[in-house]
Coordinates of C-alpha atoms in Angstrom, one line a residue:
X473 CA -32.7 5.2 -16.3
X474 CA -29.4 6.7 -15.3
X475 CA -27.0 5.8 -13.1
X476 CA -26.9 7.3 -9.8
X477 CA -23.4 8.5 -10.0
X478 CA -22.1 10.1 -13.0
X479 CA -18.7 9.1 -12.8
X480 CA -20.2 5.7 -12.9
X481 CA -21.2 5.3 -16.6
X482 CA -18.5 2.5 -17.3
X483 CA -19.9 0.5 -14.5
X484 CA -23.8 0.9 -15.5
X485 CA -23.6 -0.6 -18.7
X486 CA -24.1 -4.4 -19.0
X487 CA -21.3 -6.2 -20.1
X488 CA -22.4 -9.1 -22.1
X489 CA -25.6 -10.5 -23.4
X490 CA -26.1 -12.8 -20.8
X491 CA -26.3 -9.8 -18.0
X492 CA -28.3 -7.9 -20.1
X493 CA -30.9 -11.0 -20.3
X494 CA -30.8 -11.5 -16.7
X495 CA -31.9 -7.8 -16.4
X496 CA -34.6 -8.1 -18.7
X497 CA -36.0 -11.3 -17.3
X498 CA -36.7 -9.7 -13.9
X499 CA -33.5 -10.3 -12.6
X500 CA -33.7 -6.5 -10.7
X501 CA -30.3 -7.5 -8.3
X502 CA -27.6 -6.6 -10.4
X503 CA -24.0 -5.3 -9.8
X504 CA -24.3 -2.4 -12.2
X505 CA -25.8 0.6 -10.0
X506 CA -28.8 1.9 -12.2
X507 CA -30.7 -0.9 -11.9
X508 CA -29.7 -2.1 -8.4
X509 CA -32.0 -1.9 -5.4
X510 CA -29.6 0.0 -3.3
X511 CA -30.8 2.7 -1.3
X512 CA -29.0 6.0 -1.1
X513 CA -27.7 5.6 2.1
X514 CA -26.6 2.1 1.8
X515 CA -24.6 2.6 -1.3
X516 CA -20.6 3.7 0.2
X517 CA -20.5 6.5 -2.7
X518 CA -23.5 8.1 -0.9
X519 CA -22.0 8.6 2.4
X520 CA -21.4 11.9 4.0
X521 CA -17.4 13.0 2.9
X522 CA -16.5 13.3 6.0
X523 CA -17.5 9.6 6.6
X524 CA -15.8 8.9 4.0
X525 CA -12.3 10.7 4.7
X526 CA -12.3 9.0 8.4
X527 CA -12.6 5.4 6.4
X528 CA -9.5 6.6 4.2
X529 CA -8.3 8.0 7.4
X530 CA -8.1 5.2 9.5
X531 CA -7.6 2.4 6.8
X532 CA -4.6 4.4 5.8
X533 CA -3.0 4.8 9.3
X534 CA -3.7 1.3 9.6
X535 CA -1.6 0.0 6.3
X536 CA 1.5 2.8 7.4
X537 CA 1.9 1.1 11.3
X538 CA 1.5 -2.5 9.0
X539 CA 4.4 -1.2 7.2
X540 CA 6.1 1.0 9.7
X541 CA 6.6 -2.6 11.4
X542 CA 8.7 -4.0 8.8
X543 CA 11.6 -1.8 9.2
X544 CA 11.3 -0.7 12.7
X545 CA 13.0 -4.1 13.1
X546 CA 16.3 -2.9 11.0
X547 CA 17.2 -0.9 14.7
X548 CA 16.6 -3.8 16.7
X549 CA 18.4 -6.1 15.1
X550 CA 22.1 -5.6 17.1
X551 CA 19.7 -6.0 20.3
X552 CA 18.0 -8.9 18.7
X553 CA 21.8 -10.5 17.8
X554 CA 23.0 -9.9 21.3
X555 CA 20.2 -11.1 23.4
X556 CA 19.3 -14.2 21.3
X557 CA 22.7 -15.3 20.5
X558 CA 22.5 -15.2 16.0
X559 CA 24.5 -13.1 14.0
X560 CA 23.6 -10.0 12.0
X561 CA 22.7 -12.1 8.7
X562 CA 19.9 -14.1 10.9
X563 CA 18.8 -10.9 12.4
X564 CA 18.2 -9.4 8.7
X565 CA 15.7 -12.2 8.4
X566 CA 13.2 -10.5 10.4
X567 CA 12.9 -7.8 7.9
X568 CA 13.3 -10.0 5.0
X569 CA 10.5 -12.9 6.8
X570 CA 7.7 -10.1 7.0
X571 CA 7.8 -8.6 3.9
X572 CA 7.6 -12.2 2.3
X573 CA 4.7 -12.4 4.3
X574 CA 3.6 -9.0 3.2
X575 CA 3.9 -10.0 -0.4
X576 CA 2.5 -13.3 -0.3
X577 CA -0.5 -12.6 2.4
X578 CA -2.5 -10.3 -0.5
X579 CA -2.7 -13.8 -2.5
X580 CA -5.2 -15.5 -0.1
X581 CA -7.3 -12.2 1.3
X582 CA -7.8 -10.4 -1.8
X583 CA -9.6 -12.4 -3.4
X584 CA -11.8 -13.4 -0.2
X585 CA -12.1 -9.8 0.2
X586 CA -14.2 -9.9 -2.9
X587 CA -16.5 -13.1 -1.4
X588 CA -16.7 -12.2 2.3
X589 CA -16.2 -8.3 1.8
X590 CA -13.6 -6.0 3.2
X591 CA -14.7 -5.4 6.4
X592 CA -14.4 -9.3 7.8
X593 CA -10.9 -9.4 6.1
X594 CA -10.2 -6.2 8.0
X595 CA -10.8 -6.9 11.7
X596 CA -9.7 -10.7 11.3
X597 CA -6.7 -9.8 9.7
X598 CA -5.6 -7.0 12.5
X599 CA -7.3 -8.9 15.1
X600 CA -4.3 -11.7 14.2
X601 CA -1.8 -9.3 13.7
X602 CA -1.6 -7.4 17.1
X603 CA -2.3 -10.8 18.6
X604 CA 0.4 -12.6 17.1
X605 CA 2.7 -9.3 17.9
X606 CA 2.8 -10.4 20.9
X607 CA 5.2 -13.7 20.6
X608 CA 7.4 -11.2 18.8
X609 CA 7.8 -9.1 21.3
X610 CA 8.0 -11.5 24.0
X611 CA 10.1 -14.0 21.7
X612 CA 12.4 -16.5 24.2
X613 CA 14.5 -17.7 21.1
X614 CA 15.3 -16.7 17.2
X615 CA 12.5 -19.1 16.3
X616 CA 10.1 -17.8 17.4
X617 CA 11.0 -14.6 16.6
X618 CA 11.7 -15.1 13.3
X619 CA 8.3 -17.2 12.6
X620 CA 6.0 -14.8 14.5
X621 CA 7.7 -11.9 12.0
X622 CA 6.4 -14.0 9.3
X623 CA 2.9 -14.6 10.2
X624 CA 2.4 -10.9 11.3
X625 CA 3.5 -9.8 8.2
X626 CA 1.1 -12.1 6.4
X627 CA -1.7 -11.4 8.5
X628 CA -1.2 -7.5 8.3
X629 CA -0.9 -7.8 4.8
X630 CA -4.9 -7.1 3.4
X631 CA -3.7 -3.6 4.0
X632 CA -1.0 -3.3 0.9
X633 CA -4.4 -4.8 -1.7
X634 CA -7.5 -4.4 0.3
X635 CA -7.3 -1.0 1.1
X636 CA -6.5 0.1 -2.0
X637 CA -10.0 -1.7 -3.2
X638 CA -11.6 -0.2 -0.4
X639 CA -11.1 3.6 -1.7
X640 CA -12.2 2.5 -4.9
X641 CA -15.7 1.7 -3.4
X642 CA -15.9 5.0 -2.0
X643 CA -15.1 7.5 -4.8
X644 CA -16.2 7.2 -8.5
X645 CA -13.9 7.8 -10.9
X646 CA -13.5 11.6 -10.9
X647 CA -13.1 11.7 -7.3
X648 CA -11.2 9.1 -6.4
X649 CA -7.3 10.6 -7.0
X650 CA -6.9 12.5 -3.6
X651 CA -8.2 9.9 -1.7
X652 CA -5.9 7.2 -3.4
X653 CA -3.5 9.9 -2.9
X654 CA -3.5 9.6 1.1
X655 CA -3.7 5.8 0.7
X656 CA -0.6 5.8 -1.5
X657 CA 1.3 7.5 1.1
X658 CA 0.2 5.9 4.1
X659 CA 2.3 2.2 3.1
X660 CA 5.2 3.9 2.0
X661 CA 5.4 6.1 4.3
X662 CA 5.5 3.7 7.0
X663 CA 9.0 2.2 6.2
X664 CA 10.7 5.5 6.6
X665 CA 8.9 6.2 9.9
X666 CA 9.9 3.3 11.1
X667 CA 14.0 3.7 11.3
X668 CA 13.4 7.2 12.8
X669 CA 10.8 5.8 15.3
X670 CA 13.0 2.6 15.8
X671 CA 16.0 4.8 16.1
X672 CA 15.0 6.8 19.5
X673 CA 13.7 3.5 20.6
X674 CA 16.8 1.2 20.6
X675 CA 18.7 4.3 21.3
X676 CA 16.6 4.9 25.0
X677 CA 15.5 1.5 25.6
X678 CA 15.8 -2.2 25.1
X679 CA 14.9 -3.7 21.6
X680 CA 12.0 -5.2 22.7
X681 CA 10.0 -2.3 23.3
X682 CA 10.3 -1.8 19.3
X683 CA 7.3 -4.3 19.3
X684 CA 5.8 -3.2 22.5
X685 CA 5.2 0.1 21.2
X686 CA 4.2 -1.5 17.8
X687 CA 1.9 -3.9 20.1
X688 CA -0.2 0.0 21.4
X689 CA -0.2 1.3 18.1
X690 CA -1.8 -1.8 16.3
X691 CA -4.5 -2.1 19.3
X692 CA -5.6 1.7 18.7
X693 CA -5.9 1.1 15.0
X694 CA -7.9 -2.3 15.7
X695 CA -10.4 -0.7 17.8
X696 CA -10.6 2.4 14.9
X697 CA -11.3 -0.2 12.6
X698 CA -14.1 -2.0 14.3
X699 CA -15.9 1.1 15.6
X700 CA -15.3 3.4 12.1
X701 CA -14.8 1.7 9.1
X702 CA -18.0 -0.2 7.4
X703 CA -18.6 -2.8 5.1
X704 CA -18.1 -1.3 1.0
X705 CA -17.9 -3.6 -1.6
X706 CA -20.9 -3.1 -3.7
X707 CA -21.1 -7.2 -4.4
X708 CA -21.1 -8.3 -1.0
X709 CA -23.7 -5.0 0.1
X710 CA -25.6 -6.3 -3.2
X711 CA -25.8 -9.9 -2.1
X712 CA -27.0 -8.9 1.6
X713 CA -29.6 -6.9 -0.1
X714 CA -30.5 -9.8 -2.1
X715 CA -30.9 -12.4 0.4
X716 CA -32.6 -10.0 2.6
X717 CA -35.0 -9.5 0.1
X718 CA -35.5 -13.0 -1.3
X719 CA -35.9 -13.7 2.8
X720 CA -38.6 -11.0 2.8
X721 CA -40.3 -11.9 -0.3
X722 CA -40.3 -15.8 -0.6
X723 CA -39.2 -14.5 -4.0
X724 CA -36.0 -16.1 -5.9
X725 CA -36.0 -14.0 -8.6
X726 CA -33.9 -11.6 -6.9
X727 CA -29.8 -12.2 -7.2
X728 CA -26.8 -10.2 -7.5
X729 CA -24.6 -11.8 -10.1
X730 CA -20.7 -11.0 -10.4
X731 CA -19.0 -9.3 -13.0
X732 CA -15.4 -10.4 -13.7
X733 CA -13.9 -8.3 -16.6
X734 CA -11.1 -9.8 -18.6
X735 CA -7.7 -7.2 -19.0
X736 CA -4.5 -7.0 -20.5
X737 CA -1.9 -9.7 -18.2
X738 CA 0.9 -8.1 -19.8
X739 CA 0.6 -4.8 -18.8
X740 CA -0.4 -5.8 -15.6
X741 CA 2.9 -7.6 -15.2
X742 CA 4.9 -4.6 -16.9
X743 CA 3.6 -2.3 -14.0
X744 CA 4.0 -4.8 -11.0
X745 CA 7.9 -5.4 -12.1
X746 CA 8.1 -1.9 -11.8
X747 CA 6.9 -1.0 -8.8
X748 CA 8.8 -4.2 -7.0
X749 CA 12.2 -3.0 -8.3
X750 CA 11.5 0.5 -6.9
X751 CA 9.8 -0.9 -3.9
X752 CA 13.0 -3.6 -3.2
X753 CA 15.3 -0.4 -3.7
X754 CA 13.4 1.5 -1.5
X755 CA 13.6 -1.3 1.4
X756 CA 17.1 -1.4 0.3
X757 CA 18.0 2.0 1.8
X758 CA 16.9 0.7 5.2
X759 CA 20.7 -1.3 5.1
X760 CA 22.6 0.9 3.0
X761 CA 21.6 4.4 4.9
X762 CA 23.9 3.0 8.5
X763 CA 26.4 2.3 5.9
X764 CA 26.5 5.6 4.2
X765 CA 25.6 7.6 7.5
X766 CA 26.7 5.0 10.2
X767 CA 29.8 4.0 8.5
X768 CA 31.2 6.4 6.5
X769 CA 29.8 9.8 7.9
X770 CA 29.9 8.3 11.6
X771 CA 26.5 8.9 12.8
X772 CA 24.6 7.0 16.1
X773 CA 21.7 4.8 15.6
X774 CA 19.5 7.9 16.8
X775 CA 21.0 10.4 13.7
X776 CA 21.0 7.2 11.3
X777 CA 17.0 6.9 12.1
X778 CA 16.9 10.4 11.3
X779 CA 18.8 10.6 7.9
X780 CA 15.5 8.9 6.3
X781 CA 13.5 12.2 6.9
X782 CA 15.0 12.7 3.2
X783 CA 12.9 10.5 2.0
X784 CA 9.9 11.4 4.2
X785 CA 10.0 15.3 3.1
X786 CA 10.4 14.6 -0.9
X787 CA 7.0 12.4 -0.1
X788 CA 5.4 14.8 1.8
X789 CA 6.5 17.5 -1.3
X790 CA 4.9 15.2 -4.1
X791 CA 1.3 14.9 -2.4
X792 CA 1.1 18.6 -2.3
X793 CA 1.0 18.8 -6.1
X794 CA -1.9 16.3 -6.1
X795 CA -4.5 19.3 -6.9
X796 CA -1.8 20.3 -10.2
X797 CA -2.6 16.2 -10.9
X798 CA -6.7 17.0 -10.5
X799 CA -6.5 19.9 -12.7
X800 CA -4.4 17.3 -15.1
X801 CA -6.8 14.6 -15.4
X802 CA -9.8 17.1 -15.6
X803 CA -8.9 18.9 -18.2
X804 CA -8.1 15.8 -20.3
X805 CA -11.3 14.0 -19.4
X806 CA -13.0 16.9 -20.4
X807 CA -11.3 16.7 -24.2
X808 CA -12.2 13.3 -24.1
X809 CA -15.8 13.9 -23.4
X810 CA -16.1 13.8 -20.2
X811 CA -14.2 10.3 -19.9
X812 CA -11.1 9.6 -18.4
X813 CA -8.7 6.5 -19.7
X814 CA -7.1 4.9 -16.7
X815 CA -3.8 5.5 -18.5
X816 CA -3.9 8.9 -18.1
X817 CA -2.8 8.5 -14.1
X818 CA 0.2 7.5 -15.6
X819 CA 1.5 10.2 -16.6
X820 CA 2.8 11.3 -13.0
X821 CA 4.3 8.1 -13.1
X822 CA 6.9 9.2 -15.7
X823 CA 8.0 12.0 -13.6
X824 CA 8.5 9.6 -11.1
X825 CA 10.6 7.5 -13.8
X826 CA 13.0 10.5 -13.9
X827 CA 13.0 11.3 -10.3
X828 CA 14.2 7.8 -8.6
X829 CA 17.1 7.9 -11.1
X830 CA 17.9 11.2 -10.4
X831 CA 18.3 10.8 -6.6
X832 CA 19.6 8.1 -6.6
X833 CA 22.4 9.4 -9.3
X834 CA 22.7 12.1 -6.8
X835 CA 23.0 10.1 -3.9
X836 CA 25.7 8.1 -5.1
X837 CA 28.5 10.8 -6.0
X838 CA 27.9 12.8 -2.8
X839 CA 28.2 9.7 -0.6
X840 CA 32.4 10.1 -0.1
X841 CA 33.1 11.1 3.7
X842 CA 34.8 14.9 2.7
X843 CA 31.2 15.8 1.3
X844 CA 28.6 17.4 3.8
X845 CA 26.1 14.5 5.2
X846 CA 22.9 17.0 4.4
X847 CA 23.9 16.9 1.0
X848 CA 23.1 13.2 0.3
X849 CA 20.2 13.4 2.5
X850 CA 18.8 16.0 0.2
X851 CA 19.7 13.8 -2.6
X852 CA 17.3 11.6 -1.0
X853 CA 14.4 14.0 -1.3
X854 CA 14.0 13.8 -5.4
X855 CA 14.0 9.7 -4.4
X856 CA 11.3 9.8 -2.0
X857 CA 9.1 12.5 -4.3
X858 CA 9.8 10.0 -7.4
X859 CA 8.8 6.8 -5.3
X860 CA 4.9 8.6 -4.5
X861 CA 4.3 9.7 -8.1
X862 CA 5.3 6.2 -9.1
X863 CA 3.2 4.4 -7.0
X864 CA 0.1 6.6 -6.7
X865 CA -0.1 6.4 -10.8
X866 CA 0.2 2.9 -10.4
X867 CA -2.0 2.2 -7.9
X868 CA -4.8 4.7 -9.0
X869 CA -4.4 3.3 -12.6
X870 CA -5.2 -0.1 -11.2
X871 CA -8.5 0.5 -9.3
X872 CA -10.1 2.5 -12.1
X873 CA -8.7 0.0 -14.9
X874 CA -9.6 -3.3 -12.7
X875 CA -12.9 -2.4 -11.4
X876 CA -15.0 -4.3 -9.9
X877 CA -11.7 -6.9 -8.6
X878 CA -9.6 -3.8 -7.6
X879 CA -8.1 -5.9 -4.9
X880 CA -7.0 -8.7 -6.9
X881 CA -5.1 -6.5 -9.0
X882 CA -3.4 -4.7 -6.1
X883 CA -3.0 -8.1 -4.5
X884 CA -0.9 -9.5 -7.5
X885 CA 0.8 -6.1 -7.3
X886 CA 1.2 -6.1 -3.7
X887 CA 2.9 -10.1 -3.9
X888 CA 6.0 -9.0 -6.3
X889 CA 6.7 -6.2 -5.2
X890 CA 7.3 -7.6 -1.2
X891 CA 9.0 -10.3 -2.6
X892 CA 11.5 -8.1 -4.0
X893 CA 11.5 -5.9 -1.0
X894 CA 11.6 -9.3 1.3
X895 CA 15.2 -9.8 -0.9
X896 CA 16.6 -7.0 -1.5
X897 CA 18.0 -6.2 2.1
X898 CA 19.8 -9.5 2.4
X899 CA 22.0 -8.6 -0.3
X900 CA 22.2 -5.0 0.4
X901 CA 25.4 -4.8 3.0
X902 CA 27.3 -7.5 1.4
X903 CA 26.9 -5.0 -2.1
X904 CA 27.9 -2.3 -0.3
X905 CA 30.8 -3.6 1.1
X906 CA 31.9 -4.7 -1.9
X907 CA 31.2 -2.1 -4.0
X908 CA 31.2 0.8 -2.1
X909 CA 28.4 3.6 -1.5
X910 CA 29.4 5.6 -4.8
X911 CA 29.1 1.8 -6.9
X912 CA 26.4 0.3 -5.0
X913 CA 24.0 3.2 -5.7
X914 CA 25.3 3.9 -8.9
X915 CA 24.4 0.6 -9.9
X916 CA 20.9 1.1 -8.2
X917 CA 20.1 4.4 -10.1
X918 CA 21.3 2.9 -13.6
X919 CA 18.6 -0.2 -13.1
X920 CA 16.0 3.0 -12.5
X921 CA 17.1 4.5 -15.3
X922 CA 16.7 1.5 -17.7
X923 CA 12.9 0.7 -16.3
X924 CA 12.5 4.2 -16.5
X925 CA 10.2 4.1 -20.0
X926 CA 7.6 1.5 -18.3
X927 CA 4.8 4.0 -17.8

């Protein structure tokens, strides 16, 4: 019997002996979809695409206001000094607090993603976000402040692994790169959104209303998520099915057993150093942008929010060659009869290898004062297009390699590479200082450029 979806052959063949018994014995419940008892319309692959594309839709839009929240705090933090009496160092903390909750959050819900199933870790995990917003935004004291950043972080995190799992239960193989795609964008765009949101904010009004506006945007997505996105992972809709049936039956024959595949650590690590180093750099910018366009080019905190839209437009520019990256992978898959080695996706991650070093190359010898601000703000653009080809070849690679625990790979992924960005803003403006714009981001671009073979 064949599977249902073609891009599925990987995942239709029995993995060892002992599945393959199992089958033959009766045991009809199993993960791999030809011999599964899903119907059509309870499988996620079957849904209608535009069901599907409002999932990706609201998932993503719900990991970039997760993400936009980190440094929409990099704004408030003079307001956040002044009102609650700390100095700039112990403001910094409230970036550097959720992005350690970012990156170790994906530990703990990843893998109960793959026991309870996405959608419980999805409404539990917002719910206690926008809830625990609220202390933030309200905070009487640093404390609190400073611990409620922390545990929002955490519990926003499922959306930096989860998600990423998520698409993968949607699309098969061939399908799945422009959704992943979106995805990609959504966390990574989020941090650059959130200076040039948090810039007309503390520019107009009091810092608070950075988390009061974060507080509305987190309630819309909560309610999106409740009302639009269903339950996907196959083992969870394979062990409802089960039950139901063995309810139904009085038969216990009927199971759905786990797979758990077996991969290669090292690379795993290899790819997860990467993307933290490119990911710290990239939280980086959010202290050493005010000291190249605040400090030395003498712009306000609205025009310093603003200088990021370098970043935002080179990321915008990569996704719109995604359908040159379809043609890519087809045409190879198709010299490969018709199958596609996860390795391929990254391929677009060594143009991203050459990019970030580039930029960043760039940015450093056009940050002296007589040089025209647009031109290290275009500098930024090759930066921000090199930071989406590495990550969406990452991230793709990782769901279609790590299938059927997609979001315990992204989770491990997800922890190092916060914890790096959770760091490297506390060092950032004492580097600069130090070194200067031309040095610091010299030194940035030449680590780039050594880690620039990885893929």
């Amino acid at each position: 019997m064949k599977p249902d979806h073609p891009g599925d052959e990987r995942e239709s063949t029995p993995t060892n002996k002992a599945e393959a018994d199992e089958t033959e014995a009766g045991s009809v419940l199993v993960q791999s979809l030809q011999v599964s008892n899903l119907e059509p319309e309870e499988h996620p692959q079957h849904l209608p695409s535009p069901r599907k594309w409002t999932i990706v839709a609201v998932i993503s839009t719900a990991a970039t206001c997760v993400t936009c929240a980190s440094s929409m705090a990099g704004f408030a933090e003079a307001g956040v000094s002044r009102e609650l009496h700390v100095g700039k160092t112990v403001s910094i903390l409230s970036i550097s607090l959720y992005i350690l909750g970012l990156g170790l959050g994906p530990l703990l819900v990843g893998p109960l993603s793959e026991v309870y199933g996405r959608n419980v870790v999805y409404r539990v995990s917002y719910a206690t976000f926008f809830l625990f917003n609220w202390p933030v935004a309200f905070a009487p004291d640093i404390a609190v402040h400073l611990v409620f950043r922390f545990v929002t972080g955490f519990c926003g995190s499922a959306f930096l692994s989860v998600a990423g799992g998520s698409v993968s239960d949607l699309f098969n193989d061939r399908t799945v790169a422009n959704p992943m795609a979106l995805y990609t964008l959504s966390p990574f765009i989020g941090p650059v959104l959130g200076p040039l949101i948090s810039g007309f904010i503390n520019q107009n009004l009091d810092w608070r209303w950075t988390y009061r506006i974060l507080l509305i945007w987190s309630f819309v997505e909560l309610v999106a998520l409740v009302l639009l996105v269903p339950e996907t992972y196959i083992p969870v809709l394979l062990e409802r099915k089960a039950a139901r049936i063995r309810k139904e039956s009085v038969d216990s024959r009927y199971w759905a057993p786990s797979e758990r595949a077996s991969r290669h650590i090292g690379h795993a690590i290899m790819i997860n150093l990467w993307n933290a180093v490119v990911l710290g750099i990239l939280y980086l910018t959010f202290q050493a942008f005010p000291f190249i366009f605040g400090t030395i080019h003498g712009f306000n905190t609205q025009s310093s929010g603003m200088s990021f839209l370098g970043i935002g437009v080179g990321m915008i520019m990569a996704i719109s060659t995604q359908p040159f990256w379809n043609r890519f992978t087809r045409q190879l898959a198709e010299k490969n009869n018709g199958v596609l080695p996860p390795e391929a996706r990254l391929v677009m991650g060594e143009f991203g290898g050459v990019l970030i070093p580039i930029g960043l190359f760039w940015l450093a010898f056009t940050s002296f004062r007589g040089v025209p601000w647009i031109v290290p703000i275009i500098a930024s653009v090759p930066f921000g297009a090199g930071c989406y080809f590495v990550f969406t070849s990452t991230f793709t690679y990782m769901v279609t390699a790590y299938r059927p625990i997609a979001a315990s790979a992204m989770a491990a992924n997800s922890a190092m590479r916060s914890t790096f960005a959770a760091v490297f803003p506390l060092f950032a403006r004492a580097m600069y200082d130090r070194l200067g714009a031309v040095g610091a981001t010299a030194l940035l671009a030449g680590l780039t450029t050594v880690l620039a073979p990885l893929p």
